[in-house]
Amino acid sequence: MLKVAGKQEENPEFATLFFNSSLIFKPGQFIMLWIPEVDEKPYTLSSVSDKKFGITIEAKGIFSKKAISLKKDDLVGIRGPFGNGFTLPKPGDSIAIVAGGCGLAPLAPLLDRINHDRVSITCIHGARSKDYLLFKDRFKFERYFCTDDGSLGHKGFVTDLLKEKIADGNTFNKVYTCGPEIMMHKVFEICEKHNIHCQVSLERYMRCGFGLCGACVCGKEVVCKDGPVFGSEKLRDMEDFNKTALLKSGKEVALDDYFAWRHP
Amino acid sequence: MLKVAGKQEENPEFATLFFNSSLIFKPGQFIMLWIPEVDEKPYTLSSVSDKKFGITIEAKGIFSKKAISLKKDDLVGIRGPFGNGFTLPKPGDSIAIVAGGCGLAPLAPLLDRINHDRVSITCIHGARSKDYLLFKDRFKFERYFCTDDGSLGHKGFVTDLLKEKIADGNTFNKVYTCGPEIMMHKVFEICEKHNIHCQVSLERYMRCGFGLCGACVCGKEVVCKDGPVFGSEKLRDMEDFNKTALLKSGKEVALDDYFAWRHP
Amino acid sequence: MSIQFLDTTLKNTTVLASGILGNNKDILERVYNNGCALVTMKSIGPEPRDGHNNPTVIDLGHGIINAVGLPTPGYTNMEKEWKDLETRDFPLSASIYGGSVEEYARVAEFVSKQKPDMIEVNISCPNSEKHGMTFGVHAKSAHEVVSAVKKVTNVPLIAKLTPQALNIAEIAKACEDAGADAICAINTVGPGMVIDIESGMPVLDFKKGGLSGPMIKPVAIRCVYDIYKAVKIPIIGLGGISTGEDAIEMIMAGATLTGIGSAVKTRGINVFGLVTKEMTRWLDRHNSTIDSIRGAAH
Amino acid sequence: MSIQFLDTTLKNTTVLASGILGNNKDILERVYNNGCALVTMKSIGPEPRDGHNNPTVIDLGHGIINAVGLPTPGYTNMEKEWKDLETRDFPLSASIYGGSVEEYARVAEFVSKQKPDMIEVNISCPNSEKHGMTFGVHAKSAHEVVSAVKKVTNVPLIAKLTPQALNIAEIAKACEDAGADAICAINTVGPGMVIDIESGMPVLDFKKGGLSGPMIKPVAIRCVYDIYKAVKIPIIGLGGISTGEDAIEMIMAGATLTGIGSAVKTRGINVFGLVTKEMTRWLDRHNSTIDSIRGAAH
Ligand SMILES: Cc1cc2nc3c(=O)[nH]c(=O)nc-3n(C[C@H](O)[C@H](O)[C@H](O)COP(=O)(O)OP(=O)(O)OC[C@H]3O[C@@H](n4cnc5c(N)ncnc54)[C@H](O)[C@@H]3O)c2cc1C
Ligand SMILES: Cc1cc2nc3c(=O)[nH]c(=O)nc-3n(C[C@H](O)[C@H](O)[C@H](O)COP(=O)(O)OP(=O)(O)OC[C@H]3O[C@@H](n4cnc5c(N)ncnc54)[C@H](O)[C@@H]3O)c2cc1C
Ligand SMILES: Cc1cc2nc3c(=O)[nH]c(=O)nc-3n(C[C@H](O)[C@H](O)[C@H](O)COP(=O)(O)O)c2cc1C
Ligand SMILES: Cc1cc2nc3c(=O)[nH]c(=O)nc-3n(C[C@H](O)[C@H](O)[C@H](O)COP(=O)(O)O)c2cc1C
Ligand code: FES
Ligand code: FES
């Protein structure tokens, strides 16, 4: 068990919890957060320094609401880190980061790790509205925002901006994306069209987190272990990407039904 | 399980079994030898080199007879090494080794380890008769022999020779002894009289070999773990030394009864 | 080292344990392609069931504790899964459970129409108050369940037993008498409990959970040893196997096949291929065959 | 952290488990001097008995397997031991076993005259075909044994239980009803078996043996948890405790005292002092007391 060492309220529905503990991890990996007597759910690491790490949570259902209401010194259980993480860009790469809402969380430590002098980065970040844009002051480099309500940046989708950047003549060789699955799927399609390698971070219901129980299986991939990050090679074969997911019972359903089931 | 890699028949009743396996050990430590479907008993390591070790066995009862009749490639189980081992002499020490019969086995690797240029060694070795003197050709330095029947060396006891050496003006600061317990006790008494530090290697019925089951307990000492080597400080307090031992049932009996019980 | 088991020819002795990696064709096929000879589905029950809340599966270092709690879509609720599996080209065992003898029979009857190569009757799950284990700890109820299932299906039957039974050999014999074609032993041990001392809470939401992995191997070996003495039908030995040597030990205890569950965590999905390779190497080095070492410890 | 247990004041919660280090005053006194609050003797039986041949005790890394086989000089055959123990100045629990209800009573009657501070009735040993465990797996026989013993002695009684019972809470309740003053749980788990694959032989001469040490802790915690719910008498929690944290976990499950067996191998005789120090440090850091955390997991 670890004590919550601090909390940063990003906005009324997003908060980052910090813990004083060192983790050896790769950007894109996740931990299982246990709130005793509530539940245990996966969260990607959104910041990691020598002796501290953080996870950023969007209040959605019972669990995540409970999580962002945790106070300093509250005890929670942390298992992990689990999963594969992103493949880091190489010097000389030109990459795009495409994040939807809380999807910036796993991408943020990737941005921290990259040597910005050697990798050219285009960061596109979308949210419902201005207040829901995560980590607005965390990064020094320029970012391209879009909001559903137009309260900041482009009014519309991150995919619009990605297409625009490509049309503008930017030649990306890697795109990293995290956000709603439908958004990631669109990003993947754009990448396929332009022959860009794409990495997405998938989300499925999880139990063990280490590739045993099968709760998170997506096609022939075990999301908690083979993923949560999948690159274009695997995505091409992944029929269930943006299509189906397993309920807690193990039943395979359409993605919409999966998210509907999760309503409190 | 290990295969018997070789056997040296020291005489009709003594044999050394060799195994190809490296052991990190201290002279005086022992292993548990398991002969499937027979039994498992403790034996001190009588020789250890880089990739090979040996145990020297005197045929007494059913088990040890079976052990010396093992052939090359027979499979046995080896657990260990266990126990504390001897405290090695320091440069400048003048020591005596007093061995009775198979009691030379644990002392032999001690002799191997000592730098003979820096430690003065007097080695006294006794046996029933000439043929029962172990490792007659193993060591290059001079040894003093005694036999019950006078077939080699002094006719009589090793303790006679030890007393003689002391009377001759040899000033030992350490005596290492192994052999029948009554002999070791006599050696200890001589050492006490002359203020010499003494180390003896005790033998008790053993089960676990690692200080759990209590089968080998002698007073407040656990012979398999605190021993089998005990120095003068402990021996002085050890009321059961040369007096009592535990039977397999756990019953404490006089040493004579202990050995009588063990008759086949 | 191909081997005949019930009516099926298997490419080696390794079996995916029930409850590991689920029920979907793609992932089960991947397990098969990674060297597994026979894949067992996650136990399927009579009604849709979510199982327990998390935490449900915890790594203890020398093994796993789990109380997943028999989640299941329910046997009638798996059209897609069954349809996908129709076209499989690998041997499949369908594991089933129920809350009553009648339920076991009902599930078995339906499932056998989906044409699995065998049906495993799970009378040994400790992670639900109502289901499973209760039937596996008494010879009488074990006999009833297997008999009832036998009546409604021609698919070869495997009875999966719990080490919690006072006399597992007796249970195995009762299952054999009731028509079981094979025994699978063992399901998880215990149950156990792990308390987080900082919060003072059991770490599993269900509080108790079954133990698996290396720490239960001695119990599994003993059970298979006891069962081998008591029955003539073949045994799937399961519990704590991670290496070829572990599998050899299980076969020496009397097993025909060797199941693998928790080791999928420690060695990955490829564990089946690795274990088979290690077994082959061991057998070659010892000039032995699977058949010559089976039951060698007796 | 002195603690009241039955009629005795103990200096802390640690207890030497039965069967560890034997029955002789000198060694038991050394255990006491190394921080142990209550020492339990090796189980004493009705007739002299050698126990099994070696190998009898094997280290498995994450625990121990043993089939020592209840060696005993026999209760009437221990004049020296009893005489030495008369002059002890440490709390002593005498463990006893029998092959019948009458034998338990006979041994208990004699042993209580030697004035141990308590008597532990071992109805849970798996390592003999005739003795011990059979009584501990059924509530009726457990009740009979404890009742019979209670009739012949005024010494406080502890019933030592086996996790192999289908419902250990029910057995504990039966013992309480029969007059037991405390429960000790658990004896070894299993039994298990380990086969040496080179020789194809079970490594224990008795083939099967009880499991102890870290790997059984989750089973022990669950048992104590279940028993705590079922009885009012105090519990000696035992099984897999090696550290102060393990002992805290056991107390949170409901134990009053914390027994230690196999950890004597891994941490030495001083384990009792070490565990107590670790417990004290933990309690201080958490501003807690033994009494405030007992049963906290419920
Ligand atoms: C590998 C992995 C990493 C994750 N990392 C993070 C993270 O860093 N931050 C974070 O906030 N969450 C993350 N999640 C999601 C998280 O685990 C929970 O699922 C989420 O917090 C909702 O849990 P809940 O119980 O509060 O809501 P639920 O009761 O499960 O759902 C409440 C509502 O939210 C909707 N909802 C839930 N999840 C999603 C989703 N992914 N997309 C769209 N709608 C959704 C549901 O449809 C429902 O309407 C991650 C999940 C995985 C598998
Ligand atoms: C730590 C330790 C190290 C040992 N190292 C060796 C070793 O290196 N080589 C070796 O041969 N043995 C050694 N032993 C003794 C060995 O373990 C067996 O006890 C011995 O081989 C006899 O076993 P057995 O079953 O054949 O004879 P048993 O059936 O036990 O005895 C047969 C006969 O031998 C007598 N006898 C047995 N042991 C002794 C003894 N120690 N002193 C006097 N008489 C005895 C018995 O009284 C009986 O008459 C060691 C014992 C211990 C505890
Ligand atoms: C996460 C998990 C889920 C399990 N689910 C089931 C199940 O649904 N049905 C079943 O019969 N056994 C189930 N088991 C038990 C395994 O099939 C197997 O019997 C047990 O884990 C012992 O094997 P192992 O030590 O190789 O893991 C499950 C085990 C685990 C770890
Ligand atoms: C070598 C050995 C001998 C044992 N002998 C006895 C015994 O005679 N009577 C008994 O009640 N329990 C006996 N036990 C069981 C222990 O008392 C204890 O219940 C068990 O080992 C679990 O505790 P642990 O995990 O701390 O070792 C023995 C255990 C071992 C390892
Ligand atoms: S969560 Fe268990 S396999 Fe992924
Ligand atoms: S042989 Fe077990 S304690 Fe020494």
PDB file of C-alpha atoms in Angstrom, chain C residues 20-208:
ATOM      1  CA  ILE C  20      -6.560 -19.013 -18.308  1.00  0.00           C
ATOM      2  CA  LEU C  21      -6.937 -16.535 -21.209  1.00  0.00           C
ATOM      3  CA  GLY C  22     -10.657 -17.109 -21.622  1.00  0.00           C
ATOM      4  CA  ASN C  23     -12.894 -18.480 -24.324  1.00  0.00           C
ATOM      5  CA  ASN C  24     -12.247 -16.720 -27.580  1.00  0.00           C
ATOM      6  CA  LYS C  25     -11.116 -18.633 -30.593  1.00  0.00           C
ATOM      7  CA  ASP C  26      -8.325 -16.274 -31.625  1.00  0.00           C
ATOM      8  CA  ILE C  27      -6.516 -16.361 -28.324  1.00  0.00           C
ATOM      9  CA  LEU C  28      -7.067 -20.114 -27.848  1.00  0.00           C
ATOM     10  CA  GLU C  29      -5.691 -20.689 -31.322  1.00  0.00           C
ATOM     11  CA  ARG C  30      -2.658 -18.616 -30.430  1.00  0.00           C
ATOM     12  CA  VAL C  31      -2.139 -20.823 -27.359  1.00  0.00           C
ATOM     13  CA  TYR C  32      -2.358 -23.873 -29.625  1.00  0.00           C
ATOM     14  CA  ASN C  33       0.099 -22.329 -32.071  1.00  0.00           C
ATOM     15  CA  ASN C  34       2.477 -21.737 -29.189  1.00  0.00           C
ATOM     16  CA  GLY C  35       2.769 -25.437 -28.540  1.00  0.00           C
ATOM     17  CA  CYS C  36      -0.278 -26.334 -26.498  1.00  0.00           C
ATOM     18  CA  ALA C  37      -1.833 -29.679 -27.440  1.00  0.00           C
ATOM     19  CA  LEU C  38      -5.263 -29.278 -25.864  1.00  0.00           C
ATOM     20  CA  VAL C  39      -6.915 -26.011 -24.851  1.00  0.00           C
ATOM     21  CA  THR C  40      -9.501 -25.862 -22.124  1.00  0.00           C
ATOM     22  CA  MET C  41     -12.057 -23.084 -22.142  1.00  0.00           C
ATOM     23  CA  LYS C  42     -12.878 -20.939 -19.130  1.00  0.00           C
ATOM     24  CA  SER C  43     -15.622 -22.697 -17.178  1.00  0.00           C
ATOM     25  CA  ILE C  44     -19.046 -21.976 -18.626  1.00  0.00           C
ATOM     26  CA  GLY C  45     -22.057 -21.714 -16.326  1.00  0.00           C
ATOM     27  CA  PRO C  46     -25.834 -21.772 -16.549  1.00  0.00           C
ATOM     28  CA  GLU C  47     -26.501 -18.040 -16.202  1.00  0.00           C
ATOM     29  CA  PRO C  48     -24.602 -14.868 -17.133  1.00  0.00           C
ATOM     30  CA  ARG C  49     -22.382 -13.979 -14.220  1.00  0.00           C
ATOM     31  CA  ASP C  50     -19.902 -11.148 -13.734  1.00  0.00           C
ATOM     32  CA  GLY C  51     -17.754 -12.850 -11.138  1.00  0.00           C
ATOM     33  CA  HIS C  52     -16.267 -10.855  -8.306  1.00  0.00           C
ATOM     34  CA  ASN C  53     -15.054  -7.292  -8.265  1.00  0.00           C
ATOM     35  CA  ASN C  54     -11.361  -6.581  -8.386  1.00  0.00           C
ATOM     36  CA  PRO C  55      -8.890  -7.272  -6.937  1.00  0.00           C
ATOM     37  CA  THR C  56      -9.410 -10.809  -8.186  1.00  0.00           C
ATOM     38  CA  VAL C  57      -5.954 -12.091  -9.154  1.00  0.00           C
ATOM     39  CA  ILE C  58      -2.783 -11.382  -7.179  1.00  0.00           C
ATOM     40  CA  ASP C  59       0.767 -12.602  -7.689  1.00  0.00           C
ATOM     41  CA  LEU C  60       2.326 -13.896  -4.467  1.00  0.00           C
ATOM     42  CA  GLY C  61       5.779 -14.563  -5.860  1.00  0.00           C
ATOM     43  CA  HIS C  62       5.709 -18.333  -5.361  1.00  0.00           C
ATOM     44  CA  GLY C  63       2.233 -18.585  -6.822  1.00  0.00           C
ATOM     45  CA  ILE C  64      -1.049 -16.851  -7.525  1.00  0.00           C
ATOM     46  CA  ILE C  65      -4.164 -16.306  -5.446  1.00  0.00           C
ATOM     47  CA  ASN C  66      -7.382 -15.697  -7.348  1.00  0.00           C
ATOM     48  CA  ALA C  67     -11.067 -15.274  -6.773  1.00  0.00           C
ATOM     49  CA  VAL C  68     -12.260 -14.399 -10.242  1.00  0.00           C
ATOM     50  CA  GLY C  69     -15.558 -15.904  -9.200  1.00  0.00           C
ATOM     51  CA  LEU C  70     -16.637 -17.950 -12.207  1.00  0.00           C
ATOM     52  CA  PRO C  71     -17.601 -15.130 -14.563  1.00  0.00           C
ATOM     53  CA  THR C  72     -19.428 -16.495 -17.580  1.00  0.00           C
ATOM     54  CA  PRO C  73     -21.576 -15.143 -20.367  1.00  0.00           C
ATOM     55  CA  GLY C  74     -23.815 -18.131 -19.700  1.00  0.00           C
ATOM     56  CA  TYR C  75     -23.881 -21.124 -22.046  1.00  0.00           C
ATOM     57  CA  THR C  76     -26.753 -19.874 -24.185  1.00  0.00           C
ATOM     58  CA  ASN C  77     -25.200 -16.490 -24.535  1.00  0.00           C
ATOM     59  CA  MET C  78     -22.089 -17.303 -26.504  1.00  0.00           C
ATOM     60  CA  GLU C  79     -23.281 -17.588 -30.101  1.00  0.00           C
ATOM     61  CA  LYS C  80     -20.270 -15.738 -31.482  1.00  0.00           C
ATOM     62  CA  GLU C  81     -17.756 -17.750 -29.478  1.00  0.00           C
ATOM     63  CA  TRP C  82     -19.323 -21.089 -30.426  1.00  0.00           C
ATOM     64  CA  LYS C  83     -19.593 -20.080 -34.052  1.00  0.00           C
ATOM     65  CA  ASP C  84     -15.951 -19.007 -34.227  1.00  0.00           C
ATOM     66  CA  LEU C  85     -14.867 -22.215 -32.555  1.00  0.00           C
ATOM     67  CA  GLU C  86     -16.755 -24.360 -35.069  1.00  0.00           C
ATOM     68  CA  THR C  87     -14.063 -23.724 -37.645  1.00  0.00           C
ATOM     69  CA  ARG C  88     -11.157 -24.339 -35.294  1.00  0.00           C
ATOM     70  CA  ASP C  89      -8.479 -26.836 -36.208  1.00  0.00           C
ATOM     71  CA  PHE C  90      -7.247 -27.563 -32.716  1.00  0.00           C
ATOM     72  CA  PRO C  91      -8.456 -29.880 -29.938  1.00  0.00           C
ATOM     73  CA  LEU C  92     -10.778 -28.170 -27.505  1.00  0.00           C
ATOM     74  CA  SER C  93     -12.077 -29.061 -24.089  1.00  0.00           C
ATOM     75  CA  ALA C  94     -15.091 -27.125 -22.830  1.00  0.00           C
ATOM     76  CA  SER C  95     -15.227 -26.651 -19.085  1.00  0.00           C
ATOM     77  CA  ILE C  96     -18.640 -26.374 -17.470  1.00  0.00           C
ATOM     78  CA  TYR C  97     -20.113 -25.753 -14.040  1.00  0.00           C
ATOM     79  CA  GLY C  98     -23.520 -25.507 -12.424  1.00  0.00           C
ATOM     80  CA  GLY C  99     -25.274 -24.772  -9.166  1.00  0.00           C
ATOM     81  CA  SER C 100     -27.198 -28.029  -9.145  1.00  0.00           C
ATOM     82  CA  VAL C 101     -27.029 -31.462 -10.750  1.00  0.00           C
ATOM     83  CA  GLU C 102     -29.776 -30.389 -13.127  1.00  0.00           C
ATOM     84  CA  GLU C 103     -27.842 -27.280 -14.159  1.00  0.00           C
ATOM     85  CA  TYR C 104     -24.691 -29.275 -14.860  1.00  0.00           C
ATOM     86  CA  ALA C 105     -26.717 -31.562 -17.119  1.00  0.00           C
ATOM     87  CA  ARG C 106     -28.442 -28.694 -18.862  1.00  0.00           C
ATOM     88  CA  VAL C 107     -25.181 -26.879 -19.597  1.00  0.00           C
ATOM     89  CA  ALA C 108     -23.487 -30.108 -20.686  1.00  0.00           C
ATOM     90  CA  GLU C 109     -26.280 -31.023 -23.070  1.00  0.00           C
ATOM     91  CA  PHE C 110     -26.150 -27.661 -24.790  1.00  0.00           C
ATOM     92  CA  VAL C 111     -22.383 -27.474 -24.850  1.00  0.00           C
ATOM     93  CA  SER C 112     -21.966 -30.944 -26.302  1.00  0.00           C
ATOM     94  CA  LYS C 113     -23.952 -29.794 -29.327  1.00  0.00           C
ATOM     95  CA  GLN C 114     -21.159 -27.277 -29.989  1.00  0.00           C
ATOM     96  CA  LYS C 115     -18.904 -30.272 -30.556  1.00  0.00           C
ATOM     97  CA  PRO C 116     -15.954 -29.698 -28.290  1.00  0.00           C
ATOM     98  CA  ASP C 117     -13.541 -32.652 -28.322  1.00  0.00           C
ATOM     99  CA  MET C 118     -14.207 -33.172 -24.648  1.00  0.00           C
ATOM    100  CA  ILE C 119     -16.115 -31.661 -21.767  1.00  0.00           C
ATOM    101  CA  GLU C 120     -14.467 -30.939 -18.445  1.00  0.00           C
ATOM    102  CA  VAL C 121     -16.890 -30.983 -15.541  1.00  0.00           C
ATOM    103  CA  ASN C 122     -15.626 -28.492 -12.973  1.00  0.00           C
ATOM    104  CA  ILE C 123     -16.786 -29.765  -9.601  1.00  0.00           C
ATOM    105  CA  SER C 124     -13.941 -28.062  -7.824  1.00  0.00           C
ATOM    106  CA  CYS C 125     -14.053 -24.269  -7.937  1.00  0.00           C
ATOM    107  CA  PRO C 126     -13.566 -22.639  -4.522  1.00  0.00           C
ATOM    108  CA  ASN C 127     -14.435 -19.117  -5.626  1.00  0.00           C
ATOM    109  CA  SER C 128     -18.175 -19.096  -5.458  1.00  0.00           C
ATOM    110  CA  GLU C 129     -20.384 -19.807  -2.478  1.00  0.00           C
ATOM    111  CA  LYS C 130     -22.899 -21.799  -4.455  1.00  0.00           C
ATOM    112  CA  HIS C 131     -21.079 -23.371  -7.363  1.00  0.00           C
ATOM    113  CA  GLY C 132     -18.660 -26.075  -8.028  1.00  0.00           C
ATOM    114  CA  MET C 133     -16.561 -27.176  -5.119  1.00  0.00           C
ATOM    115  CA  THR C 134     -19.360 -28.456  -2.943  1.00  0.00           C
ATOM    116  CA  PHE C 135     -19.955 -31.202  -5.506  1.00  0.00           C
ATOM    117  CA  GLY C 136     -16.314 -32.196  -5.577  1.00  0.00           C
ATOM    118  CA  VAL C 137     -15.732 -32.850  -1.901  1.00  0.00           C
ATOM    119  CA  HIS C 138     -18.168 -35.704  -1.513  1.00  0.00           C
ATOM    120  CA  ALA C 139     -18.104 -38.916  -3.527  1.00  0.00           C
ATOM    121  CA  LYS C 140     -21.881 -39.079  -3.658  1.00  0.00           C
ATOM    122  CA  SER C 141     -22.448 -35.646  -5.180  1.00  0.00           C
ATOM    123  CA  ALA C 142     -19.490 -36.045  -7.532  1.00  0.00           C
ATOM    124  CA  HIS C 143     -21.034 -39.290  -8.744  1.00  0.00           C
ATOM    125  CA  GLU C 144     -24.421 -37.638  -9.213  1.00  0.00           C
ATOM    126  CA  VAL C 145     -23.076 -34.773 -11.269  1.00  0.00           C
ATOM    127  CA  VAL C 146     -20.970 -36.960 -13.551  1.00  0.00           C
ATOM    128  CA  SER C 147     -23.782 -39.488 -14.010  1.00  0.00           C
ATOM    129  CA  ALA C 148     -26.245 -36.773 -14.907  1.00  0.00           C
ATOM    130  CA  VAL C 149     -23.865 -35.241 -17.417  1.00  0.00           C
ATOM    131  CA  LYS C 150     -22.981 -38.631 -18.888  1.00  0.00           C
ATOM    132  CA  LYS C 151     -26.665 -39.265 -19.608  1.00  0.00           C
ATOM    133  CA  VAL C 152     -27.002 -36.226 -21.836  1.00  0.00           C
ATOM    134  CA  THR C 153     -23.824 -36.337 -23.896  1.00  0.00           C
ATOM    135  CA  ASN C 154     -21.573 -38.606 -25.879  1.00  0.00           C
ATOM    136  CA  VAL C 155     -18.644 -36.236 -25.735  1.00  0.00           C
ATOM    137  CA  PRO C 156     -15.801 -37.711 -23.626  1.00  0.00           C
ATOM    138  CA  LEU C 157     -15.986 -36.399 -20.054  1.00  0.00           C
ATOM    139  CA  ILE C 158     -13.252 -35.190 -17.756  1.00  0.00           C
ATOM    140  CA  ALA C 159     -14.019 -34.647 -14.075  1.00  0.00           C
ATOM    141  CA  LYS C 160     -11.969 -31.825 -12.548  1.00  0.00           C
ATOM    142  CA  LEU C 161     -11.309 -32.370  -8.864  1.00  0.00           C
ATOM    143  CA  THR C 162     -10.386 -30.303  -5.840  1.00  0.00           C
ATOM    144  CA  PRO C 163      -7.511 -31.143  -3.458  1.00  0.00           C
ATOM    145  CA  GLN C 164      -9.730 -29.990  -0.627  1.00  0.00           C
ATOM    146  CA  ALA C 165     -11.539 -33.357  -0.692  1.00  0.00           C
ATOM    147  CA  LEU C 166     -10.534 -35.473   2.295  1.00  0.00           C
ATOM    148  CA  ASN C 167      -9.879 -38.423   0.033  1.00  0.00           C
ATOM    149  CA  ILE C 168      -9.414 -37.347  -3.551  1.00  0.00           C
ATOM    150  CA  ALA C 169      -8.836 -40.919  -4.723  1.00  0.00           C
ATOM    151  CA  GLU C 170     -12.297 -41.851  -3.536  1.00  0.00           C
ATOM    152  CA  ILE C 171     -13.829 -38.932  -5.426  1.00  0.00           C
ATOM    153  CA  ALA C 172     -11.927 -39.916  -8.564  1.00  0.00           C
ATOM    154  CA  LYS C 173     -13.196 -43.474  -8.270  1.00  0.00           C
ATOM    155  CA  ALA C 174     -16.764 -42.233  -7.873  1.00  0.00           C
ATOM    156  CA  CYS C 175     -16.366 -40.166 -11.045  1.00  0.00           C
ATOM    157  CA  GLU C 176     -14.916 -43.138 -12.921  1.00  0.00           C
ATOM    158  CA  ASP C 177     -17.807 -45.292 -11.773  1.00  0.00           C
ATOM    159  CA  ALA C 178     -20.220 -42.605 -12.937  1.00  0.00           C
ATOM    160  CA  GLY C 179     -18.760 -42.715 -16.431  1.00  0.00           C
ATOM    161  CA  ALA C 180     -16.014 -40.095 -16.448  1.00  0.00           C
ATOM    162  CA  ASP C 181     -13.481 -40.812 -19.194  1.00  0.00           C
ATOM    163  CA  ALA C 182     -10.647 -38.957 -17.517  1.00  0.00           C
ATOM    164  CA  ILE C 183      -9.760 -37.035 -14.361  1.00  0.00           C
ATOM    165  CA  CYS C 184      -8.229 -33.581 -14.193  1.00  0.00           C
ATOM    166  CA  ALA C 185      -6.464 -32.745 -10.917  1.00  0.00           C
ATOM    167  CA  ILE C 186      -6.131 -30.308  -9.367  1.00  0.00           C
ATOM    168  CA  ASN C 187      -8.095 -27.104  -9.174  1.00  0.00           C
ATOM    169  CA  THR C 188      -6.731 -24.388  -6.888  1.00  0.00           C
ATOM    170  CA  VAL C 189      -5.676 -25.132  -3.310  1.00  0.00           C
ATOM    171  CA  GLY C 190      -7.072 -23.700  -0.104  1.00  0.00           C
ATOM    172  CA  PRO C 191      -8.763 -21.354  -0.296  1.00  0.00           C
ATOM    173  CA  GLY C 192      -6.278 -18.922   1.119  1.00  0.00           C
ATOM    174  CA  MET C 193      -6.409 -15.332   2.223  1.00  0.00           C
ATOM    175  CA  VAL C 194      -3.911 -12.497   2.064  1.00  0.00           C
ATOM    176  CA  ILE C 195      -4.414  -9.457   4.259  1.00  0.00           C
ATOM    177  CA  ASP C 196      -2.888  -6.130   3.428  1.00  0.00           C
ATOM    178  CA  ILE C 197      -1.646  -5.033   6.820  1.00  0.00           C
ATOM    179  CA  GLU C 198      -1.547  -1.322   6.046  1.00  0.00           C
ATOM    180  CA  SER C 199      -5.275  -1.182   5.395  1.00  0.00           C
ATOM    181  CA  GLY C 200      -6.151  -4.271   7.414  1.00  0.00           C
ATOM    182  CA  MET C 201      -8.159  -5.507   4.435  1.00  0.00           C
ATOM    183  CA  PRO C 202      -8.084  -8.855   2.655  1.00  0.00           C
ATOM    184  CA  VAL C 203      -6.537  -8.000  -0.712  1.00  0.00           C
ATOM    185  CA  LEU C 204      -9.129  -9.923  -2.707  1.00  0.00           C
ATOM    186  CA  ASP C 205     -12.549  -8.355  -2.948  1.00  0.00           C
ATOM    187  CA  PHE C 206     -14.026 -11.829  -2.303  1.00  0.00           C
ATOM    188  CA  LYS C 207     -11.578 -12.039   0.636  1.00  0.00           C
ATOM    189  CA  LYS C 208     -10.639 -15.692  -0.010  1.00  0.00           C
TER     190      LYS C 208
END
